[in-house]
Coordinates of C-alpha atoms in Angstrom, one line a residue:
Chain A
M1 CA 23.4 -4.9 -15.2
K2 CA 26.2 -7.4 -15.0
T3 CA 27.0 -10.3 -12.6
A4 CA 29.7 -9.1 -10.1
A5 CA 33.2 -10.0 -11.0
A6 CA 36.1 -11.0 -8.8
S7 CA 36.9 -7.5 -7.4
L8 CA 33.6 -6.4 -5.9
P9 CA 32.4 -2.8 -5.5
P10 CA 31.1 -1.8 -2.1
A11 CA 27.8 -3.2 -1.0
V12 CA 24.9 -0.7 -1.4
Q13 CA 24.0 -1.3 2.3
P14 CA 25.9 -3.3 4.9
G15 CA 24.2 -6.4 6.2
L16 CA 21.8 -7.1 3.3
F17 CA 23.8 -10.0 1.9
A18 CA 26.9 -12.1 2.3
T19 CA 29.3 -12.5 -0.6
A20 CA 31.0 -15.9 0.0
P21 CA 28.9 -17.8 -0.4
A22 CA 26.5 -15.3 -1.9
T23 CA 23.2 -15.2 0.0
L24 CA 20.7 -12.8 1.4
L25 CA 21.0 -12.3 5.1
G26 CA 17.8 -12.5 7.1
G27 CA 17.2 -12.3 10.8
R28 CA 15.9 -15.3 12.8
C29 CA 14.4 -14.6 16.2
E30 CA 16.0 -16.8 18.8
A31 CA 12.9 -16.6 21.0
C32 CA 10.1 -17.4 18.5
G33 CA 11.9 -18.3 15.3
T34 CA 10.3 -15.6 13.1
L35 CA 12.3 -14.7 10.0
R36 CA 12.6 -11.2 8.6
F37 CA 14.6 -9.4 5.8
P38 CA 16.7 -7.4 6.2
H39 CA 18.1 -8.5 9.5
R40 CA 17.3 -6.2 12.5
N41 CA 18.0 -6.7 16.2
L42 CA 14.2 -6.7 16.9
C43 CA 11.7 -9.4 16.2
P44 CA 8.5 -8.1 14.5
R45 CA 6.4 -10.8 16.0
C46 CA 7.5 -11.0 19.7
Q47 CA 9.8 -7.9 20.0
S48 CA 12.7 -10.0 21.3
T49 CA 16.1 -8.3 20.7
Q50 CA 17.8 -11.7 20.4
V51 CA 17.9 -12.1 16.6
A52 CA 20.6 -13.9 14.7
A53 CA 21.7 -13.1 11.2
V54 CA 21.1 -16.2 9.0
P55 CA 21.6 -16.9 5.3
L56 CA 18.4 -17.1 3.3
S57 CA 17.7 -19.7 0.7
R58 CA 19.4 -19.2 -2.7
H59 CA 16.4 -20.7 -4.5
G60 CA 12.8 -19.5 -4.6
T61 CA 9.9 -18.7 -6.9
V62 CA 8.4 -15.5 -8.3
Y63 CA 5.3 -14.6 -6.3
T64 CA 4.7 -11.4 -8.3
Y65 CA 6.7 -8.9 -10.3
T66 CA 6.8 -5.9 -12.5
I67 CA 9.1 -4.4 -15.1
V68 CA 10.1 -0.8 -14.4
R69 CA 10.6 1.1 -17.6
S70 CA 11.4 4.7 -16.5
K71 CA 14.2 5.5 -14.2
P72 CA 12.9 6.2 -10.7
P73 CA 14.5 8.9 -8.5
G74 CA 17.9 7.9 -7.1
Y75 CA 18.2 4.6 -9.0
L76 CA 21.8 3.8 -10.0
G77 CA 21.1 1.1 -12.6
A78 CA 19.7 1.0 -16.1
V79 CA 16.1 0.6 -17.3
P80 CA 14.2 -1.5 -17.9
Y81 CA 14.7 -3.7 -14.9
A82 CA 12.5 -6.3 -13.3
F83 CA 11.5 -6.1 -9.6
G84 CA 9.4 -8.6 -7.7
L85 CA 8.6 -10.6 -4.6
V86 CA 10.4 -14.0 -4.3
E87 CA 8.9 -16.7 -2.2
L88 CA 11.6 -18.7 -0.4
P89 CA 11.1 -22.3 0.9
E90 CA 11.6 -21.2 4.5
G91 CA 8.3 -19.3 4.3
L92 CA 9.4 -15.8 3.6
R93 CA 8.7 -13.4 0.7
V94 CA 11.4 -10.9 -0.1
A95 CA 11.5 -7.9 -2.4
S96 CA 14.2 -8.4 -4.9
T97 CA 15.5 -7.3 -8.3
L98 CA 14.9 -10.0 -10.8
T99 CA 17.2 -10.8 -13.6
A100 CA 16.7 -12.9 -16.8
H101 CA 18.0 -13.4 -20.3
D102 CA 14.8 -11.8 -21.5
L103 CA 12.9 -9.8 -18.8
E104 CA 9.7 -9.9 -21.0
T105 CA 9.3 -13.6 -20.4
I106 CA 9.4 -13.6 -16.6
A107 CA 6.2 -15.1 -15.1
V108 CA 4.6 -15.7 -11.7
G109 CA 5.8 -19.1 -10.4
D110 CA 9.1 -19.1 -12.3
K111 CA 12.0 -20.6 -10.4
V112 CA 14.8 -18.2 -9.5
E113 CA 18.4 -18.4 -8.0
F114 CA 20.2 -15.8 -6.0
E115 CA 23.1 -13.7 -7.4
L116 CA 25.0 -10.6 -6.7
I117 CA 24.8 -7.8 -9.3
T118 CA 26.7 -4.5 -9.9
L119 CA 24.6 -1.3 -10.4
G120 CA 26.1 1.9 -11.7
E121 CA 29.5 2.6 -13.3
G122 CA 33.1 3.2 -12.2
D123 CA 33.5 4.9 -8.8
H124 CA 29.7 5.0 -8.4
A125 CA 29.2 1.3 -8.8
V126 CA 27.6 -0.6 -5.9
L127 CA 27.1 -4.3 -5.2
S128 CA 23.4 -5.3 -4.9
Y129 CA 21.4 -8.5 -5.1
A130 CA 18.9 -10.2 -7.4
Y131 CA 17.3 -13.5 -8.0
R132 CA 18.0 -14.8 -11.6
R133 CA 15.2 -16.6 -13.4
R134 CA 16.3 -20.2 -14.2
E135 CA 16.0 -20.5 -18.0
K136 CA 13.5 -23.1 -19.2
R137 CA 14.9 -25.9 -21.3
Chain B
M1 CA -29.3 13.6 19.3
S2 CA -26.3 15.3 17.8
D3 CA -24.5 14.4 14.6
V4 CA -21.4 15.4 12.7
V5 CA -23.0 17.3 9.8
L6 CA -21.2 18.1 6.5
R7 CA -22.3 21.6 6.4
G8 CA -20.2 22.9 3.5
V9 CA -17.7 21.7 1.0
G10 CA -15.3 23.4 -1.4
M11 CA -12.7 22.4 -4.0
H12 CA -10.0 24.1 -5.9
P13 CA -9.7 22.2 -9.3
F14 CA -7.0 19.5 -9.5
G15 CA -4.4 20.0 -12.2
R16 CA -1.3 22.1 -12.7
F17 CA -1.3 25.7 -11.6
D18 CA 2.1 27.4 -12.1
G19 CA 2.7 30.4 -9.9
K20 CA -0.1 29.4 -7.4
S21 CA 0.9 27.9 -4.1
A22 CA -0.7 25.0 -2.3
I23 CA -1.5 27.4 0.5
E24 CA -3.4 29.8 -1.9
M25 CA -5.3 26.8 -3.3
G26 CA -6.2 25.7 0.2
C27 CA -7.4 29.2 1.0
D28 CA -9.7 29.2 -2.1
A29 CA -11.2 25.7 -1.2
A30 CA -11.7 26.8 2.4
R31 CA -13.5 30.0 1.4
E32 CA -15.8 28.0 -0.9
A33 CA -16.6 25.5 1.9
L34 CA -17.3 28.4 4.4
A35 CA -19.6 30.1 1.9
D36 CA -21.4 26.8 1.2
A37 CA -21.8 26.3 4.9
G38 CA -23.1 29.8 5.4
L39 CA -20.4 30.4 8.0
A40 CA -17.7 33.0 8.4
W41 CA -14.0 32.2 9.2
K42 CA -14.6 33.6 12.7
D43 CA -17.1 30.9 13.3
I44 CA -14.5 28.1 12.9
D45 CA -13.3 26.7 16.2
A46 CA -10.4 24.5 14.9
L47 CA -8.6 23.8 11.6
Y48 CA -7.2 20.5 10.4
C49 CA -4.9 20.6 7.4
G50 CA -4.0 17.4 5.5
H51 CA -0.9 17.5 3.3
M52 CA 2.4 15.7 2.5
Y53 CA 4.7 18.1 0.6
A54 CA 3.7 21.5 2.0
G55 CA 6.3 21.8 4.7
T56 CA 6.1 23.2 8.2
G57 CA 2.9 24.8 9.3
A58 CA 0.8 24.5 6.2
G59 CA -2.5 24.9 8.0
H60 CA -1.0 27.8 9.9
K61 CA -0.2 29.6 6.7
I62 CA -3.7 29.1 5.4
A63 CA -5.0 30.6 8.7
T64 CA -2.7 33.5 8.3
L65 CA -4.1 34.3 4.8
L66 CA -7.6 34.0 6.1
G67 CA -6.7 36.2 9.2
A68 CA -5.0 34.5 12.1
S69 CA -7.7 34.1 14.7
G70 CA -5.8 32.2 17.3
L71 CA -7.7 28.9 16.8
P72 CA -6.1 25.5 17.3
I73 CA -4.5 24.1 14.1
V74 CA -3.4 20.6 13.4
N75 CA -1.4 19.6 10.3
V76 CA -2.0 16.0 9.4
E77 CA 0.4 13.9 7.3
N78 CA -0.8 10.4 6.5
A79 CA 0.2 10.2 2.8
C80 CA -2.8 9.5 0.5
S81 CA -5.0 9.2 3.6
S82 CA -4.1 12.6 5.0
G83 CA -7.4 14.2 4.1
G84 CA -9.5 11.3 5.3
T85 CA -7.5 11.1 8.5
A86 CA -8.0 14.8 9.1
I87 CA -11.8 14.3 8.9
V88 CA -11.5 11.4 11.4
M89 CA -9.6 13.6 13.8
A90 CA -12.2 16.4 13.3
R91 CA -15.0 13.9 14.0
H92 CA -13.4 12.7 17.2
A93 CA -13.0 16.3 18.4
L94 CA -16.5 17.3 17.5
A95 CA -18.0 14.2 19.2
S96 CA -16.1 15.0 22.4
R97 CA -17.8 18.5 22.3
E98 CA -14.5 20.2 22.2
Y99 CA -15.6 22.3 19.2
E100 CA -18.8 23.2 17.4
N101 CA -17.5 24.1 13.9
V102 CA -14.4 22.6 12.3
L103 CA -12.7 23.4 9.0
V104 CA -10.8 20.5 7.3
V105 CA -8.6 21.4 4.4
G106 CA -6.4 19.2 2.2
I107 CA -3.8 20.7 -0.1
E108 CA -0.9 19.6 -2.3
K109 CA 1.5 20.7 -5.0
M110 CA 3.6 17.7 -6.2
P111 CA 6.6 17.2 -8.5
R112 CA 6.0 15.6 -11.8
G113 CA 6.8 11.9 -12.6
F114 CA 7.5 9.1 -10.2
M115 CA 7.1 10.3 -6.6
D116 CA 10.4 10.9 -4.8
M117 CA 9.5 9.8 -1.3
D118 CA 11.6 10.0 1.8
Y119 CA 9.5 7.0 3.0
F120 CA 12.1 4.7 1.5
E121 CA 15.6 4.1 2.9
P122 CA 18.3 5.5 0.6
W123 CA 19.6 2.0 -0.3
R124 CA 16.1 1.0 -1.6
Q125 CA 16.1 4.1 -3.8
R126 CA 19.6 3.3 -5.1
I127 CA 18.7 -0.2 -6.2
G128 CA 15.4 0.7 -7.8
H129 CA 13.1 -0.8 -5.1
A130 CA 11.6 2.6 -4.1
V131 CA 8.9 2.8 -6.8
N132 CA 5.3 3.4 -5.6
P133 CA 3.5 2.2 -8.7
A134 CA 5.6 -1.0 -8.6
Q135 CA 3.5 -1.9 -5.5
F136 CA 0.3 -1.4 -7.5
A137 CA 1.7 -3.5 -10.2
F138 CA 2.7 -6.3 -7.8
A139 CA -0.9 -6.4 -6.4
I140 CA -2.7 -6.6 -9.7
R141 CA -0.1 -8.9 -11.4
R142 CA -0.7 -11.5 -8.6
H143 CA -4.5 -10.9 -8.8
M144 CA -4.4 -11.5 -12.5
H145 CA -2.5 -14.7 -11.9
E146 CA -5.0 -15.9 -9.3
Y147 CA -8.3 -14.7 -10.7
G148 CA -7.8 -14.2 -14.5
I149 CA -8.3 -10.4 -14.5
T150 CA -7.6 -9.3 -18.0
E151 CA -5.7 -6.3 -19.4
R152 CA -8.9 -5.3 -21.2
Q153 CA -10.7 -5.1 -17.8
L154 CA -7.9 -2.9 -16.5
A155 CA -8.3 -0.6 -19.5
L156 CA -12.1 -0.5 -18.9
V157 CA -11.6 1.0 -15.5
A158 CA -9.7 3.9 -17.0
E159 CA -12.3 4.2 -19.9
K160 CA -15.2 4.3 -17.3
N161 CA -13.6 6.9 -15.0
H162 CA -12.6 9.1 -18.0
A163 CA -16.2 8.9 -19.3
H164 CA -17.4 10.1 -15.9
S165 CA -14.9 13.0 -15.9
V166 CA -16.4 14.7 -19.0
H167 CA -19.0 16.1 -16.6
N168 CA -16.5 17.3 -13.9
D169 CA -15.1 20.8 -14.5
R170 CA -12.7 20.4 -11.5
A171 CA -10.9 17.3 -13.0
M172 CA -7.5 17.6 -14.7
Y173 CA -8.5 15.5 -17.7
R174 CA -12.1 15.8 -19.0
K175 CA -11.9 13.9 -22.3
P176 CA -13.3 10.5 -23.0
I177 CA -10.6 7.9 -23.6
G178 CA -11.4 4.6 -25.3
V179 CA -10.2 1.1 -24.2
E180 CA -8.0 0.7 -27.3
E181 CA -6.3 4.0 -26.5
V182 CA -5.6 2.9 -23.0
L183 CA -4.2 -0.4 -24.2
A184 CA -2.0 1.4 -26.8
S185 CA -0.5 3.8 -24.2
R186 CA 3.1 3.3 -23.0
M187 CA 3.9 0.6 -20.5
I188 CA 5.1 2.1 -17.2
V189 CA 5.2 -0.8 -14.7
D190 CA 3.9 -4.0 -16.2
P191 CA 1.0 -4.6 -16.5
L192 CA 0.1 -1.0 -15.8
R193 CA 0.2 1.4 -18.7
L194 CA 0.4 5.2 -18.7
L195 CA -3.4 5.7 -19.0
M196 CA -4.1 3.1 -16.2
L197 CA -2.1 5.3 -13.7
C198 CA -3.1 8.6 -12.1
T199 CA -1.0 11.7 -12.4
P200 CA 0.5 13.4 -9.3
N201 CA -0.6 17.0 -9.5
E202 CA -1.9 20.0 -7.5
G203 CA -5.1 21.1 -5.9
A204 CA -7.1 21.5 -2.7
A205 CA -10.4 20.6 -1.2
A206 CA -12.2 21.5 2.1
A207 CA -15.1 20.7 4.3
V208 CA -16.9 22.4 7.2
L209 CA -18.1 20.0 9.8
T210 CA -20.6 21.0 12.5
H211 CA -21.8 19.2 15.6
R212 CA -25.5 19.5 15.9
A213 CA -28.8 17.7 15.1
V214 CA -28.9 17.0 11.4
A215 CA -31.8 18.5 9.5
S216 CA -33.7 16.9 6.7
G217 CA -31.7 16.9 3.4
E218 CA -28.4 17.5 5.2
V219 CA -25.5 15.0 5.0
R220 CA -24.0 13.5 8.1
L221 CA -20.9 11.4 8.7
I222 CA -22.1 8.0 10.0
G223 CA -18.9 6.0 10.2
H224 CA -15.2 5.9 9.5
G225 CA -12.4 3.4 9.4
L226 CA -8.7 4.1 9.8
K227 CA -6.3 1.2 9.7
T228 CA -2.8 0.3 8.6
A229 CA -1.5 -2.8 6.8
T230 CA 0.0 -5.6 8.8
R231 CA 3.3 -7.4 8.5
R232 CA 1.5 -10.4 7.0
Q233 CA 0.6 -8.4 3.9
S234 CA 3.4 -9.1 1.4
I235 CA 2.1 -6.5 -1.1
G236 CA 0.8 -3.1 -0.3
E237 CA 1.3 0.5 0.2
H238 CA 3.4 -0.1 3.3
M239 CA 5.9 -1.2 0.7
P240 CA 7.4 -4.0 2.6
T241 CA 10.8 -5.6 2.1
D242 CA 9.5 -8.9 3.3
A243 CA 6.5 -10.8 4.6
P244 CA 5.7 -14.3 5.8
A245 CA 4.4 -16.6 3.0
G246 CA 0.8 -17.6 3.2
D247 CA -2.6 -16.4 2.0
G248 CA -5.9 -15.5 3.4
V249 CA -4.7 -12.2 5.0
E250 CA -7.5 -9.6 5.4
S251 CA -6.5 -6.5 3.4
V252 CA -6.3 -3.2 5.0
T253 CA -9.2 -2.0 2.8
R254 CA -11.4 -4.8 4.0
R255 CA -10.6 -4.0 7.6
A256 CA -11.1 -0.3 7.2
A257 CA -14.5 -0.8 5.6
A258 CA -15.7 -3.4 8.1
Q259 CA -15.7 -0.8 11.0
P260 CA -18.1 1.7 9.5
Y261 CA -20.3 -1.0 8.0
E262 CA -20.7 -2.7 11.4
R263 CA -21.1 0.4 13.5
A264 CA -23.5 2.1 11.1
G265 CA -25.4 -1.1 10.3
V266 CA -24.8 -0.5 6.6
G267 CA -23.6 -3.1 4.1
P268 CA -21.9 -2.7 0.7
D269 CA -25.3 -3.4 -1.0
D270 CA -26.7 -0.2 0.7
L271 CA -24.1 2.1 -1.0
D272 CA -25.5 4.3 -3.7
V273 CA -22.2 5.9 -4.7
V274 CA -18.5 5.3 -4.0
E275 CA -15.4 7.3 -4.5
L276 CA -12.3 5.0 -4.1
Q277 CA -8.6 5.1 -4.5
D278 CA -8.0 4.6 -8.2
T279 CA -4.3 5.5 -8.2
D280 CA -4.3 2.9 -10.9
S281 CA -6.8 0.6 -12.6
G282 CA -5.7 -2.4 -10.7
T283 CA -6.2 -0.8 -7.3
E284 CA -9.8 0.1 -8.3
I285 CA -10.6 -3.5 -9.3
I286 CA -9.1 -4.9 -6.0
A287 CA -10.8 -2.1 -3.9
T288 CA -14.2 -2.9 -5.4
E289 CA -13.8 -6.5 -4.2
E290 CA -12.3 -5.5 -0.8
L291 CA -15.1 -3.0 -0.1
G292 CA -17.5 -5.8 -0.7
L293 CA -19.1 -4.5 -3.9
C294 CA -18.5 -8.0 -5.4
A295 CA -16.8 -11.2 -4.3
R296 CA -13.0 -11.6 -4.3
G297 CA -11.7 -12.1 -7.8
E298 CA -14.9 -10.7 -9.4
G299 CA -13.7 -7.1 -9.7
G300 CA -12.8 -7.4 -13.4
R301 CA -16.2 -8.8 -14.3
L302 CA -17.8 -6.1 -12.1
V303 CA -16.5 -3.3 -14.2
E304 CA -17.3 -5.2 -17.3
S305 CA -20.9 -5.6 -16.2
G306 CA -21.4 -1.8 -16.0
A307 CA -22.4 -2.0 -12.4
T308 CA -19.8 0.6 -11.3
R309 CA -20.5 3.0 -14.2
L310 CA -22.9 6.0 -13.9
G311 CA -26.3 4.4 -14.5
G312 CA -25.2 1.1 -13.0
R313 CA -26.0 -0.4 -9.6
T314 CA -23.3 1.3 -7.6
P315 CA -21.4 4.0 -9.5
V316 CA -17.7 4.1 -8.6
N317 CA -15.8 7.3 -9.0
P318 CA -18.5 9.4 -10.7
S319 CA -16.1 12.4 -10.3
G320 CA -13.8 10.7 -12.8
G321 CA -11.7 9.4 -9.9
L322 CA -8.0 10.0 -9.4
L323 CA -7.4 8.7 -13.0
S324 CA -9.1 11.8 -14.3
K325 CA -8.7 14.3 -11.5
G326 CA -5.0 13.4 -10.8
E327 CA -3.9 12.8 -7.2
P328 CA -2.7 15.7 -5.1
V329 CA -2.1 13.4 -2.2
G330 CA -3.0 15.7 0.7
A331 CA -6.1 17.0 -1.1
S332 CA -7.4 13.8 -2.8
G333 CA -9.3 12.5 0.2
L334 CA -11.2 15.7 0.6
G335 CA -11.8 15.8 -3.1
Q336 CA -13.7 12.5 -2.6
V337 CA -15.6 14.1 0.2
F338 CA -16.5 17.0 -2.0
E339 CA -17.9 14.6 -4.6
I340 CA -19.8 12.4 -2.2
V341 CA -21.4 15.2 -0.3
N342 CA -22.5 16.9 -3.5
Q343 CA -23.8 13.6 -4.8
L344 CA -25.9 13.1 -1.7
R345 CA -27.2 16.7 -1.9
G346 CA -28.1 16.1 -5.6
R347 CA -25.8 18.8 -6.9
C348 CA -23.8 16.9 -9.5
G349 CA -25.7 17.8 -12.7
P350 CA -25.1 15.4 -15.6
R351 CA -23.0 13.0 -13.4
Q352 CA -25.6 12.9 -10.6
V353 CA -26.4 9.4 -9.2
P354 CA -30.2 9.5 -9.0
D355 CA -31.5 9.8 -5.4
A356 CA -28.1 8.9 -3.9
R357 CA -28.6 8.7 -0.1
I358 CA -25.5 6.7 1.2
G359 CA -22.0 7.2 0.0
L360 CA -18.5 5.9 0.9
T361 CA -15.0 7.3 0.4
H362 CA -11.8 5.2 0.4
T363 CA -8.2 6.3 0.5
L364 CA -5.1 4.1 0.6
G365 CA -1.6 5.3 0.8
A366 CA 2.1 5.0 1.8
G367 CA 2.7 3.5 5.2
G368 CA -0.3 1.1 4.4
N369 CA -2.8 3.7 5.6
C370 CA -6.4 3.1 4.7
C371 CA -9.2 5.5 5.6
T372 CA -12.9 5.1 4.8
L373 CA -15.7 7.6 5.5
L374 CA -19.4 6.7 5.3
F375 CA -22.0 9.5 4.7
E376 CA -25.8 9.6 4.7
R377 CA -28.3 12.1 3.6
C378 CA -31.1 12.5 6.1

């Protein structure tokens, strides 16, 4: 799992994230303000269809996580990898891949920062997203 | 007064049965339930069949084997709660006097390893976010952080359920497994190890329900709950991509248990025996709390105290649970019903809970489905 270089592979799914600057894209309901991820043109709280795509915070904390050690069906990347829920300051928790110098040291409450990652090799490579654990000093 | 009486139950063992179809296993379980009920196939007014992987018309194929009699057939897919949901639907139909005798069957034949589920969008599969047990791991990791549940307590759940399974000849695994062995098993999704997770497998179970006045010694269904998770639950089997931050959200298990408790006037302290969704050790610890067997955060200490072991205050998963039986998803809910009905009828031999009178089943599955069923021996 490498940080994406200058020439980017195709996004695994359109609309999940922006590349410049790199952020997740959520949906903010223009009627009631509810945030969701990923963006959809339907508010899950008031069912308004006026929902704007908005960048989500690049910084958050690990709410919970796991390390997946066997390759699940359809997964393009390498194992082990960390996967968790990141709590963002705007009051949303999002499911995200987690990256770190040493996955084994990830803990609940760790501070994380958004990044784009490449999964898979060559023609099968796709661009995806992660929150990287900020290394403790 | 009329009741929904659990007149007969049957179960094909859970395990691996190469060369035998889910339909054939369902047929075996149905025939055992009919014999137990003292009824013939021709006496059945409707068939409900719970399954997830069996394809089009699974219940219809079971009826064809038994001899197509023209009865109404409903196939029910509600993931791990398919069997429980089929019982709820049968209860409604019986209470409305549509039918007198109903057969409910749950069947499954699953691939090995991580479940490959079409529940997830393809992009979630491709980036590794479509992993069922990761959701169990999320829940117990957060719970460990908040309440200090220990890995040893997680291992104790597996040790307890495997100790129970020694007496259940329909379980896939029937050997005692020690705490140290559980803690030495391979890590799959931290903090859950191989022996803390149930095995997807194959099997079937069935029940015959009749609408009539219950007789002394018979078991009746006195309550049910069927709920799904809400958007506010950031962790759960609805496998959300997001949720609002904030705590104090009522879990789907708590809400699904509140309904039968309130309507039947029964509390968790009244339960003599419980079969609950131990897809993994963490889910059992959290479910014991959410069903009200102990306070929130006390689930680790509860299993440690022995209260949920055979011989304890409220034995949980005396069958060995899914950790020992394996989880054929469409059949697992009816497997729980098979155990609870037999416990309440005093038929469980060495794993019998003495004088069990009130029992509860609990299933929890993909989509955030939770189903509880409350039974009483009269």
